[in-house]
Coordinates of C-alpha atoms in Angstrom, one line a residue:
Chain A
M16 CA 134.7 89.5 74.0
K17 CA 135.3 93.0 72.5
R18 CA 135.3 93.3 68.8
Q19 CA 137.6 96.3 68.6
G20 CA 138.9 97.9 65.5
V21 CA 136.3 96.2 63.3
A22 CA 134.2 98.6 61.3
R23 CA 130.6 97.8 62.1
P24 CA 128.3 97.2 59.1
R25 CA 125.5 99.7 58.6
R26 CA 122.8 97.3 59.5
V27 CA 124.3 96.8 63.0
R28 CA 124.5 100.6 63.5
V29 CA 120.8 101.0 62.5
G30 CA 119.9 98.2 64.8
R31 CA 121.8 99.8 67.7
A32 CA 120.0 103.2 67.1
A33 CA 116.6 101.4 67.1
I34 CA 117.4 99.7 70.4
G35 CA 118.6 102.9 71.9
A36 CA 115.5 104.7 70.7
F37 CA 113.2 102.0 72.2
V38 CA 114.9 102.4 75.6
V39 CA 114.7 106.2 75.5
V40 CA 111.0 106.1 74.7
I41 CA 110.2 103.7 77.6
V42 CA 112.3 105.8 80.0
L43 CA 110.4 109.0 78.9
I44 CA 107.1 107.2 79.3
Q45 CA 108.1 106.2 82.8
V46 CA 109.2 109.7 83.7
M47 CA 106.2 111.5 82.3
P48 CA 103.7 110.8 85.1
F49 CA 106.1 112.2 87.7
Y50 CA 106.8 115.3 85.5
V51 CA 103.2 116.0 84.7
T52 CA 102.2 115.5 88.3
L53 CA 104.9 118.0 89.3
T54 CA 103.8 120.7 86.8
T55 CA 100.2 120.2 87.8
A56 CA 101.0 120.5 91.5
L57 CA 102.9 123.7 90.9
K58 CA 100.2 125.5 89.0
P59 CA 97.1 127.2 90.4
K60 CA 93.7 125.7 89.7
T61 CA 92.9 128.6 87.3
D62 CA 95.9 127.9 85.1
L63 CA 94.5 125.9 82.1
S64 CA 97.8 125.7 80.2
S65 CA 98.8 122.3 79.1
R66 CA 100.2 120.1 81.9
L67 CA 103.2 119.5 79.7
S68 CA 104.3 123.1 80.1
L69 CA 106.1 124.4 83.2
P70 CA 104.3 126.9 85.4
S71 CA 104.7 130.3 83.8
G72 CA 103.6 132.8 86.5
G73 CA 106.0 131.7 89.2
I74 CA 105.7 128.6 91.3
H75 CA 102.4 128.1 93.1
W76 CA 103.0 126.3 96.5
K77 CA 99.4 126.6 97.7
N78 CA 98.5 123.1 96.5
F79 CA 101.0 121.6 98.9
S80 CA 99.7 123.5 101.9
L81 CA 96.1 122.5 100.9
A82 CA 97.2 118.8 100.7
I83 CA 98.7 119.1 104.2
A84 CA 95.9 121.1 105.8
D85 CA 92.8 119.5 104.2
G86 CA 94.2 116.1 103.1
H87 CA 95.9 115.2 106.4
I88 CA 98.7 114.1 104.2
L89 CA 101.5 114.6 106.8
S90 CA 99.6 112.7 109.6
S91 CA 98.8 109.9 107.1
I92 CA 102.5 109.7 106.3
G93 CA 103.1 109.4 110.0
N94 CA 100.4 106.7 110.3
S95 CA 102.0 104.8 107.4
A96 CA 105.3 105.0 109.1
V97 CA 103.9 103.5 112.3
V98 CA 102.1 100.7 110.5
T99 CA 105.1 100.0 108.2
V100 CA 107.7 99.8 111.0
A101 CA 105.5 97.6 113.2
T102 CA 104.6 95.3 110.3
T103 CA 108.2 95.0 109.1
V104 CA 109.5 94.2 112.6
I105 CA 106.9 91.5 113.1
V106 CA 107.5 90.0 109.7
C107 CA 111.3 89.9 110.3
V108 CA 111.1 88.4 113.8
F109 CA 108.3 85.9 113.1
G110 CA 109.8 85.1 109.7
A111 CA 113.3 84.4 110.9
L112 CA 112.0 82.3 113.8
A113 CA 109.6 80.3 111.7
A114 CA 112.2 79.7 108.9
Y115 CA 114.8 78.2 111.3
P116 CA 113.1 74.8 112.0
L117 CA 111.7 74.7 108.5
A118 CA 115.2 75.0 107.0
R119 CA 117.1 72.8 109.5
R120 CA 114.6 70.1 110.4
R121 CA 113.5 68.8 107.0
T122 CA 110.9 66.3 108.2
R123 CA 107.9 65.4 106.1
T124 CA 105.7 67.5 108.4
N125 CA 107.9 70.5 108.0
S126 CA 108.1 70.2 104.2
L127 CA 104.3 70.2 104.2
V128 CA 104.1 73.2 106.5
L129 CA 106.5 75.1 104.2
L130 CA 104.5 74.1 101.1
G131 CA 101.3 75.2 102.7
I132 CA 102.9 78.6 103.6
L133 CA 104.0 79.1 100.0
G134 CA 100.4 78.3 98.9
L135 CA 99.1 81.2 101.1
M136 CA 100.9 83.6 98.8
M137 CA 98.4 82.9 96.0
I138 CA 95.4 84.0 98.1
P139 CA 94.2 87.4 96.8
P140 CA 93.3 89.7 99.8
L141 CA 89.9 90.7 98.3
S142 CA 88.8 87.1 98.2
V143 CA 88.7 87.0 102.0
L144 CA 87.6 90.6 102.5
V145 CA 84.1 89.7 103.8
P146 CA 85.1 87.2 106.5
L147 CA 88.2 89.1 107.4
Y148 CA 86.4 92.4 107.9
S149 CA 83.7 90.8 110.0
L150 CA 86.3 88.9 112.1
L151 CA 88.2 92.1 112.8
N152 CA 85.0 93.8 113.6
Q153 CA 84.2 91.2 116.2
M154 CA 87.7 91.5 117.6
G155 CA 87.4 95.3 117.8
G156 CA 90.3 95.6 115.4
I157 CA 88.7 98.0 112.8
N158 CA 90.3 101.4 112.9
T159 CA 93.2 100.2 115.1
Y160 CA 96.8 100.0 114.2
W161 CA 97.2 96.5 115.7
G162 CA 94.4 95.2 113.5
V163 CA 95.9 96.4 110.3
V164 CA 99.4 95.5 111.3
L165 CA 98.5 91.9 112.2
V166 CA 96.6 91.4 108.9
L167 CA 99.4 92.9 106.8
A168 CA 102.1 91.0 108.6
N169 CA 100.2 87.8 108.0
M170 CA 100.1 88.7 104.3
Q171 CA 103.8 89.5 104.0
L172 CA 105.1 86.6 106.2
P173 CA 105.0 83.8 103.6
L174 CA 107.5 85.4 101.3
A175 CA 109.7 86.4 104.3
I176 CA 109.7 82.8 105.7
F177 CA 110.5 81.5 102.2
L178 CA 113.4 83.9 101.8
Y179 CA 114.8 83.2 105.3
A180 CA 114.5 79.4 104.9
N181 CA 116.3 79.5 101.6
F182 CA 119.1 81.6 103.1
I183 CA 119.5 79.5 106.3
R184 CA 119.7 76.3 104.2
G185 CA 122.8 77.8 102.5
L186 CA 124.5 78.3 105.9
P187 CA 126.7 75.6 107.4
A188 CA 125.0 73.9 110.4
S189 CA 128.3 73.0 112.0
I190 CA 128.7 76.2 114.0
E191 CA 125.3 75.8 115.5
E192 CA 126.0 72.2 116.4
A193 CA 129.3 73.1 118.0
A194 CA 127.6 75.7 120.1
R195 CA 124.9 73.2 121.2
V196 CA 127.6 70.7 122.1
D197 CA 129.2 73.4 124.2
G198 CA 126.0 73.8 126.1
A199 CA 124.2 76.7 124.5
N200 CA 120.4 76.3 124.3
L201 CA 118.4 76.9 121.2
I202 CA 117.5 80.5 122.0
Q203 CA 121.2 81.3 122.6
V204 CA 122.2 79.7 119.4
L205 CA 119.5 81.7 117.5
V206 CA 120.4 85.0 119.1
H207 CA 124.2 84.8 119.1
I208 CA 124.9 82.7 116.0
V209 CA 122.0 82.5 113.5
F210 CA 120.5 85.9 113.6
P211 CA 123.7 87.8 113.1
M212 CA 124.3 85.8 110.0
L213 CA 120.9 86.8 108.5
K214 CA 121.7 90.4 107.8
P215 CA 121.9 90.2 104.0
V216 CA 118.5 88.4 103.7
T217 CA 117.0 90.7 106.3
A218 CA 117.8 93.7 104.1
T219 CA 115.8 92.0 101.3
V220 CA 112.9 91.2 103.6
V221 CA 112.8 94.7 105.0
I222 CA 112.8 96.3 101.6
L223 CA 110.1 94.0 100.2
T224 CA 107.9 94.2 103.3
S225 CA 108.1 97.9 103.9
V226 CA 107.4 98.9 100.3
A227 CA 104.4 96.6 100.1
T228 CA 103.1 97.8 103.4
W229 CA 103.7 101.5 102.7
N230 CA 101.7 101.1 99.4
E231 CA 99.0 98.8 100.7
Y232 CA 95.5 99.9 99.8
A233 CA 93.1 97.1 99.1
L234 CA 92.7 96.1 102.8
S235 CA 93.8 99.3 104.6
V236 CA 91.1 101.3 102.9
Y237 CA 88.4 99.2 104.7
L238 CA 90.3 98.4 107.9
L239 CA 91.2 102.0 108.6
T240 CA 88.3 104.3 107.8
D241 CA 88.9 106.9 110.5
P242 CA 90.7 109.9 108.8
T243 CA 93.0 110.3 111.8
K244 CA 94.1 106.7 111.5
Q245 CA 94.3 106.4 107.7
T246 CA 97.5 105.4 106.0
I247 CA 98.8 107.2 103.0
A248 CA 97.4 105.2 100.1
P249 CA 93.7 105.4 101.3
A250 CA 94.3 109.0 102.2
I251 CA 95.4 109.8 98.7
S252 CA 92.5 108.1 97.1
S253 CA 89.9 109.8 99.4
F254 CA 91.6 113.2 98.9
F255 CA 91.7 112.6 95.2
S256 CA 87.9 111.9 95.1
V257 CA 87.1 115.0 97.2
Q258 CA 89.5 117.2 95.2
S259 CA 88.5 116.0 91.7
S260 CA 87.9 119.6 90.7
N261 CA 91.3 120.6 92.0
L262 CA 93.8 118.1 90.7
G263 CA 96.7 120.4 91.6
A264 CA 96.1 119.6 95.3
A265 CA 95.7 115.9 94.5
S266 CA 99.0 116.0 92.6
A267 CA 100.7 117.7 95.5
A268 CA 99.4 115.0 97.8
S269 CA 100.6 112.3 95.5
L270 CA 104.1 113.8 95.3
L271 CA 104.3 114.0 99.1
A272 CA 103.3 110.3 99.4
V273 CA 106.0 109.3 96.9
L274 CA 108.8 111.4 98.4
P275 CA 109.8 109.1 101.3
I276 CA 110.1 106.1 99.0
L277 CA 111.9 108.2 96.4
V278 CA 114.5 109.4 98.9
V279 CA 115.2 105.9 100.2
Y280 CA 115.4 104.5 96.7
L281 CA 117.9 107.1 95.7
F282 CA 120.3 106.0 98.4
L283 CA 119.6 102.2 98.5
Q284 CA 118.9 101.6 94.8
Q285 CA 121.2 98.6 94.4
Y286 CA 119.6 96.9 97.5
F287 CA 116.2 97.4 96.0
I288 CA 117.1 95.7 92.7
K289 CA 118.9 92.8 94.4
G290 CA 116.0 92.4 96.8
M291 CA 113.5 92.4 94.0
V292 CA 115.4 89.6 92.2
A293 CA 115.7 87.6 95.4
G294 CA 112.0 88.0 96.1
A295 CA 111.0 87.0 92.6
E296 CA 113.1 83.9 92.2
K297 CA 111.0 81.6 94.2
Chain B
M29 CA 122.7 46.3 98.3
T30 CA 123.8 45.8 101.9
T31 CA 126.3 48.6 101.7
T32 CA 123.7 51.1 100.4
L33 CA 121.4 50.1 103.2
S34 CA 124.1 50.7 105.8
T35 CA 125.1 54.0 104.4
T36 CA 121.6 55.3 104.3
G37 CA 121.2 54.0 107.8
R38 CA 124.3 55.8 109.0
R39 CA 123.2 59.0 107.2
A40 CA 119.8 58.8 108.9
S41 CA 121.3 58.4 112.3
T42 CA 123.7 61.3 111.7
R43 CA 120.7 63.4 110.6
R44 CA 118.9 62.4 113.8
R45 CA 121.9 63.4 115.9
T46 CA 122.3 66.7 114.2
D47 CA 118.6 67.3 114.6
R48 CA 118.8 66.6 118.4
R49 CA 121.7 69.0 118.6
L50 CA 119.7 71.7 116.9
G51 CA 116.9 71.5 119.3
G52 CA 115.0 68.5 118.1
R53 CA 111.2 68.5 117.8
R54 CA 110.9 71.4 120.2
A55 CA 112.5 73.7 117.5
N56 CA 109.2 73.4 115.6
L57 CA 107.6 75.6 118.3
L58 CA 109.4 78.5 116.5
Y59 CA 107.0 78.5 113.7
V60 CA 103.9 78.4 115.9
P61 CA 103.6 82.2 116.1
A62 CA 103.6 82.5 112.3
L63 CA 101.1 79.7 112.0
I64 CA 98.7 81.3 114.5
L65 CA 98.7 84.5 112.4
F66 CA 98.0 82.5 109.2
A67 CA 95.3 80.5 110.9
L68 CA 93.6 83.6 112.3
F69 CA 93.8 86.0 109.3
T70 CA 94.1 83.8 106.2
V71 CA 92.9 80.2 106.8
Y72 CA 89.9 80.9 109.0
P73 CA 88.7 83.8 106.7
L74 CA 89.1 81.5 103.7
L75 CA 87.0 78.7 105.2
K76 CA 84.5 81.1 106.7
G77 CA 84.2 82.7 103.3
V78 CA 83.2 79.4 101.8
E79 CA 80.6 79.0 104.5
L80 CA 79.3 82.5 104.0
S81 CA 79.0 82.0 100.3
F82 CA 76.2 79.5 101.0
T83 CA 74.2 82.1 103.1
N84 CA 72.2 85.2 102.4
W85 CA 74.0 87.2 105.1
N86 CA 73.8 91.0 104.4
G87 CA 77.1 91.9 106.2
F88 CA 75.9 93.3 109.5
S89 CA 72.7 91.7 110.7
P90 CA 73.1 88.9 113.3
R91 CA 70.7 86.8 111.3
S92 CA 71.3 84.9 108.1
S93 CA 70.2 81.6 106.7
Y94 CA 71.7 79.0 104.4
V95 CA 70.5 79.2 100.8
G96 CA 72.4 76.3 99.3
F97 CA 73.9 77.1 95.9
D98 CA 71.7 80.1 95.3
N99 CA 74.6 82.6 95.3
Y100 CA 76.6 80.5 92.8
L101 CA 73.5 80.1 90.5
R102 CA 73.0 83.9 90.7
L103 CA 76.6 84.4 89.6
L104 CA 75.9 82.4 86.5
H105 CA 73.0 84.6 85.5
D106 CA 74.4 87.9 86.5
A107 CA 75.4 89.9 83.5
N108 CA 77.6 92.2 85.6
V109 CA 79.5 89.2 86.9
R110 CA 80.0 87.9 83.4
K111 CA 81.4 91.3 82.4
T112 CA 83.5 91.5 85.5
L113 CA 84.9 88.0 85.0
A114 CA 85.8 88.9 81.4
N115 CA 87.5 92.1 82.6
T116 CA 89.5 90.2 85.2
L117 CA 90.8 87.8 82.5
I118 CA 91.6 90.8 80.2
Y119 CA 93.6 92.4 83.1
G120 CA 95.4 89.2 83.9
V121 CA 96.2 88.0 80.4
G122 CA 96.6 91.5 78.9
S123 CA 99.0 92.8 81.5
T124 CA 101.0 89.6 81.4
L125 CA 101.4 89.8 77.6
V126 CA 102.4 93.5 77.6
Q127 CA 104.8 93.0 80.5
Q128 CA 106.6 90.0 78.9
I129 CA 107.0 91.7 75.6
L130 CA 108.2 95.0 77.0
G131 CA 110.1 93.5 79.9
L132 CA 112.0 91.0 77.8
G133 CA 112.7 93.7 75.1
L134 CA 114.1 96.1 77.7
A135 CA 116.2 93.3 79.4
L136 CA 117.7 92.4 76.0
A137 CA 118.4 96.0 75.2
L138 CA 119.8 96.9 78.6
D139 CA 121.9 93.7 78.9
R140 CA 124.4 95.1 76.4
A141 CA 126.9 97.9 77.0
M142 CA 125.2 101.2 76.6
R143 CA 125.7 104.7 78.0
G144 CA 123.3 105.5 80.9
R145 CA 122.4 101.8 81.3
N146 CA 122.1 101.8 85.1
L147 CA 120.2 105.1 85.1
A148 CA 117.7 103.7 82.5
R149 CA 117.2 100.5 84.6
A150 CA 116.6 102.6 87.8
I151 CA 114.1 104.9 86.1
I152 CA 112.2 102.1 84.4
Y153 CA 111.9 100.2 87.7
L154 CA 110.9 103.3 89.8
P155 CA 107.1 103.2 89.2
A156 CA 107.0 99.7 90.7
L157 CA 107.8 101.2 94.1
V158 CA 105.0 103.7 93.9
S159 CA 101.6 102.9 95.3
P160 CA 99.2 101.9 92.5
V161 CA 96.8 104.5 94.0
V162 CA 99.3 107.2 93.4
M163 CA 100.1 105.8 89.9
G164 CA 96.4 105.9 89.1
T165 CA 96.1 109.5 90.3
M166 CA 99.1 110.5 88.2
Y167 CA 97.8 108.8 85.0
Y168 CA 94.4 110.4 85.5
L169 CA 96.1 113.7 84.6
F170 CA 96.8 112.2 81.2
F171 CA 93.4 110.7 80.4
Q172 CA 91.1 113.4 81.9
Y173 CA 88.6 114.9 79.4
N174 CA 89.3 118.6 80.1
N175 CA 93.0 119.6 80.2
G176 CA 94.1 116.0 80.1
V177 CA 97.6 115.6 78.5
L178 CA 96.4 113.3 75.8
N179 CA 93.5 115.5 74.7
D180 CA 95.8 118.5 74.7
V181 CA 98.2 116.8 72.4
T182 CA 95.6 115.5 70.0
G183 CA 94.1 119.0 70.1
W184 CA 97.4 120.5 68.8
F185 CA 97.1 118.4 65.7
G186 CA 93.4 119.4 65.3
G187 CA 92.0 116.2 66.8
E188 CA 88.7 116.0 68.6
K189 CA 88.6 115.5 72.4
V190 CA 88.1 111.9 73.4
A191 CA 86.4 110.8 76.7
W192 CA 89.1 108.2 77.3
L193 CA 87.9 106.9 80.6
S194 CA 84.1 107.1 79.9
S195 CA 84.2 104.6 77.1
A196 CA 84.5 101.0 78.3
N197 CA 86.9 99.8 75.6
T198 CA 89.5 102.6 76.0
A199 CA 89.2 102.5 79.8
L200 CA 89.9 98.8 79.8
I201 CA 93.0 99.2 77.6
I202 CA 94.2 102.2 79.8
V203 CA 93.9 100.2 83.0
V204 CA 95.9 97.3 81.4
M205 CA 98.6 99.8 80.1
V206 CA 98.9 101.6 83.4
N207 CA 99.3 98.4 85.4
S208 CA 101.7 97.0 82.8
L209 CA 103.9 100.1 82.7
Q210 CA 104.0 100.3 86.4
F211 CA 105.4 96.8 86.9
V212 CA 107.3 96.4 83.6
G213 CA 110.5 97.1 85.6
V214 CA 109.9 94.0 87.7
S215 CA 109.7 91.8 84.6
M216 CA 112.7 93.6 83.1
I217 CA 114.8 92.9 86.3
I218 CA 113.8 89.2 86.3
Y219 CA 114.8 88.8 82.7
L220 CA 118.0 90.7 83.2
A221 CA 118.9 88.3 86.1
G222 CA 118.0 85.4 83.8
L223 CA 120.2 86.8 81.0
Q224 CA 123.1 87.3 83.3
S225 CA 122.9 83.7 84.5
I226 CA 123.5 82.4 80.9
P227 CA 127.2 81.4 80.7
W228 CA 129.0 83.4 78.0
M229 CA 130.7 80.2 76.8
Y230 CA 127.5 78.9 75.2
T231 CA 127.1 82.1 73.2
E232 CA 130.8 82.0 72.3
A233 CA 130.6 78.4 71.2
A234 CA 127.5 79.1 69.0
M235 CA 129.3 82.1 67.5
L236 CA 132.3 79.9 66.6
D237 CA 129.9 77.4 65.0
G238 CA 128.6 80.3 62.8
A239 CA 125.2 80.9 64.4
D240 CA 123.8 84.3 63.7
A241 CA 122.3 86.6 66.3
W242 CA 118.7 85.3 65.7
Q243 CA 119.8 81.7 66.0
R244 CA 121.7 82.4 69.2
F245 CA 118.7 84.1 70.6
R246 CA 116.3 81.3 69.5
Y247 CA 118.4 78.3 70.5
I248 CA 120.4 79.5 73.5
T249 CA 118.9 82.6 75.1
L250 CA 115.3 81.7 74.9
P251 CA 115.5 78.1 76.2
L252 CA 117.8 79.1 79.0
L253 CA 115.4 81.9 80.0
Q254 CA 112.7 79.4 80.8
P255 CA 112.9 79.8 84.6
A256 CA 112.7 83.6 84.2
F257 CA 109.7 83.2 82.0
A258 CA 108.0 81.0 84.6
T259 CA 108.7 83.4 87.4
S260 CA 107.7 86.6 85.6
I261 CA 104.6 85.1 84.0
V262 CA 103.2 83.6 87.2
L263 CA 103.9 86.8 89.1
N264 CA 102.2 89.1 86.5
L265 CA 99.2 86.7 86.1
I266 CA 98.5 86.8 89.9
G267 CA 99.1 90.6 89.9
G268 CA 96.7 91.2 87.0
L269 CA 94.0 88.8 88.1
K270 CA 93.7 90.4 91.5
L271 CA 93.9 94.0 90.2
F272 CA 92.2 96.4 92.5
D273 CA 93.9 99.7 93.3
V274 CA 94.4 101.2 89.9
I275 CA 90.8 100.5 88.8
K276 CA 89.4 102.1 92.0
V277 CA 91.3 105.3 91.4
L278 CA 91.3 105.6 87.6
T279 CA 87.7 104.5 86.7
G280 CA 86.0 103.5 89.9
G281 CA 84.8 100.4 88.0
G282 CA 82.9 102.6 85.6
P283 CA 81.4 103.6 83.3
G284 CA 78.6 101.7 84.9
Y285 CA 80.2 98.3 85.8
A286 CA 82.2 98.2 82.6
T287 CA 85.7 98.1 84.1
N288 CA 85.2 96.3 87.4
S289 CA 87.5 93.4 88.2
L290 CA 86.3 90.6 90.5
S291 CA 88.3 92.3 93.3
T292 CA 86.6 95.7 92.9
F293 CA 83.2 94.1 92.3
I294 CA 83.5 92.1 95.6
S295 CA 84.0 95.3 97.5
V296 CA 81.1 97.0 95.8
T297 CA 78.8 94.0 96.5
Y298 CA 79.9 93.8 100.1
F299 CA 79.9 97.4 101.2
D300 CA 77.5 99.1 98.8
A301 CA 75.0 96.4 97.9
Q302 CA 75.3 94.8 101.3
S303 CA 75.2 91.3 99.9
A304 CA 77.9 89.7 102.0
G305 CA 76.9 86.1 101.1
Y306 CA 77.0 86.9 97.4
A307 CA 80.3 88.8 97.7
S308 CA 81.8 85.7 99.5
A309 CA 80.8 83.5 96.6
M310 CA 82.7 85.9 94.3
G311 CA 85.6 85.7 96.6
V312 CA 85.6 81.9 96.3
V313 CA 85.5 82.2 92.5
L314 CA 88.4 84.7 92.5
F315 CA 90.5 82.5 94.7
L316 CA 89.8 79.4 92.5
L317 CA 90.6 81.4 89.4
I318 CA 94.0 82.4 90.7
V319 CA 94.8 78.9 91.9
V320 CA 93.9 77.4 88.6
F321 CA 95.8 80.0 86.6
T322 CA 98.9 79.7 88.8
I323 CA 99.0 75.9 88.7
A324 CA 98.3 75.8 84.9
A325 CA 101.0 78.4 84.2
N326 CA 103.5 76.7 86.4
T327 CA 102.9 73.3 84.9
A328 CA 102.9 74.5 81.3
L329 CA 106.1 76.5 81.8
N330 CA 108.0 73.9 83.8
R331 CA 107.0 71.1 81.4
R332 CA 108.4 73.1 78.5
R333 CA 111.6 73.6 80.4
M334 CA 112.0 69.9 80.9
E335 CA 111.4 69.2 77.2
E336 CA 113.9 71.7 76.1
M337 CA 116.6 70.4 78.4

């Protein structure tokens, strides 16, 4: 595979340099927003130097305290944590349960059910905004955690069911059959045999669901309008529109919103990329 | 003939026995909770939306009446809707194009041995994990008129300030670019996975036969990447056609209605203009648009794959 000891022709070297330059440019473009947001967040409003330059007169922390005090950013992060954990738990439990019969009993009805569930993934949330909002309004679910959690879980479930069903199909059924013959009931089989084997795919489902829920905006912004209930993405956008004259504070708020994901990504990077591939290869 | 029949018969009875052992029909109860959620929060709203699209409901009054196809006729004559529909297609098709070109390019570049390869992949993918709302806020710092990074840089070279986000054309391009760059890492990773699934022996055999780099790319890599193309293109099309968050933050749909997508226009029509019936009709159009594009892209890409095999 390696072509060692062969002097590379000049054309190949130029080609390699061009490829390297292309990658470096894209990497820089992807880093720039974070860098510029950081410099903006660390400068006072009165500092009109270019956002590309680092703060000159010492670091200015006031934007962060402003984001926390006026933007309710910390409480929004807390709200997002509640909504994300609840949604992810429901998606994992309902998803694994639903996937089991769909993977193991491949009758015509169940194939149709699975196909229908996959079809749900195509529905854009805004296309059902009007009836969904008025339904939740009638149910008293506007500005409640359970309302937004059930709606978001319903949006994330199809992909989770699909991933779980694919994974279960790859597991041998013989252990489950043996346990049944020995007198275990279906629930016991699920709890003691099937669920423990689902750990790898659950990692994928947890990553995909929690990132999507943490970042969700299009529906949360209408379902949670009470500032004390707001999740982070709507909170950022309303703080941004209020603070349009003080982008330092908006930048600080953005950085605070990204921080939790950044920290998790730093430690679990490989899982994220594996999960992404698994989620995409439907 | 008889043997085949008896084997299938035996196989069917084995399957039935297995099925009984695994809980039989009662096991189907396990998907009922999920189906209840779907019925309540997706299927019912979808059907209700179709019904509402034939009414003049304003969104809060208990009274409304059926108006037949009036909302759909109004869509045809509404210049803002025409603009919005065109924008939606630009977002969908534009983002898909940019993401395939950059994503495939990056995957090809980062598939080879290179120093810092893993770091580069991790950084390029990072924006995909950030909320589009935050991404929009971050990019606003670049395109703002006063003190925006882009105007500062052109200023250093003696250029005039440009109102990037107040001009419809540049604002449209900016939205496409921001959305594409944010999710280019996803396309890159799909193509990387596709490249890694191509067995080395094909490339090796082609090299032995004297194929040059371009021929190997054209006749081995490209055809074998078809599944990756299908996945990435369908994913990006859906993402671009339903674009909402970035537009809300970066341009708010403006100047005027110039950068609205169907998604943002639906929310404006429902909450600000209080025409719930009309907004529902747009919702139906958006849904159909995505179904048609997804099915068309899937059929086209899968057919090509069959032909090349």
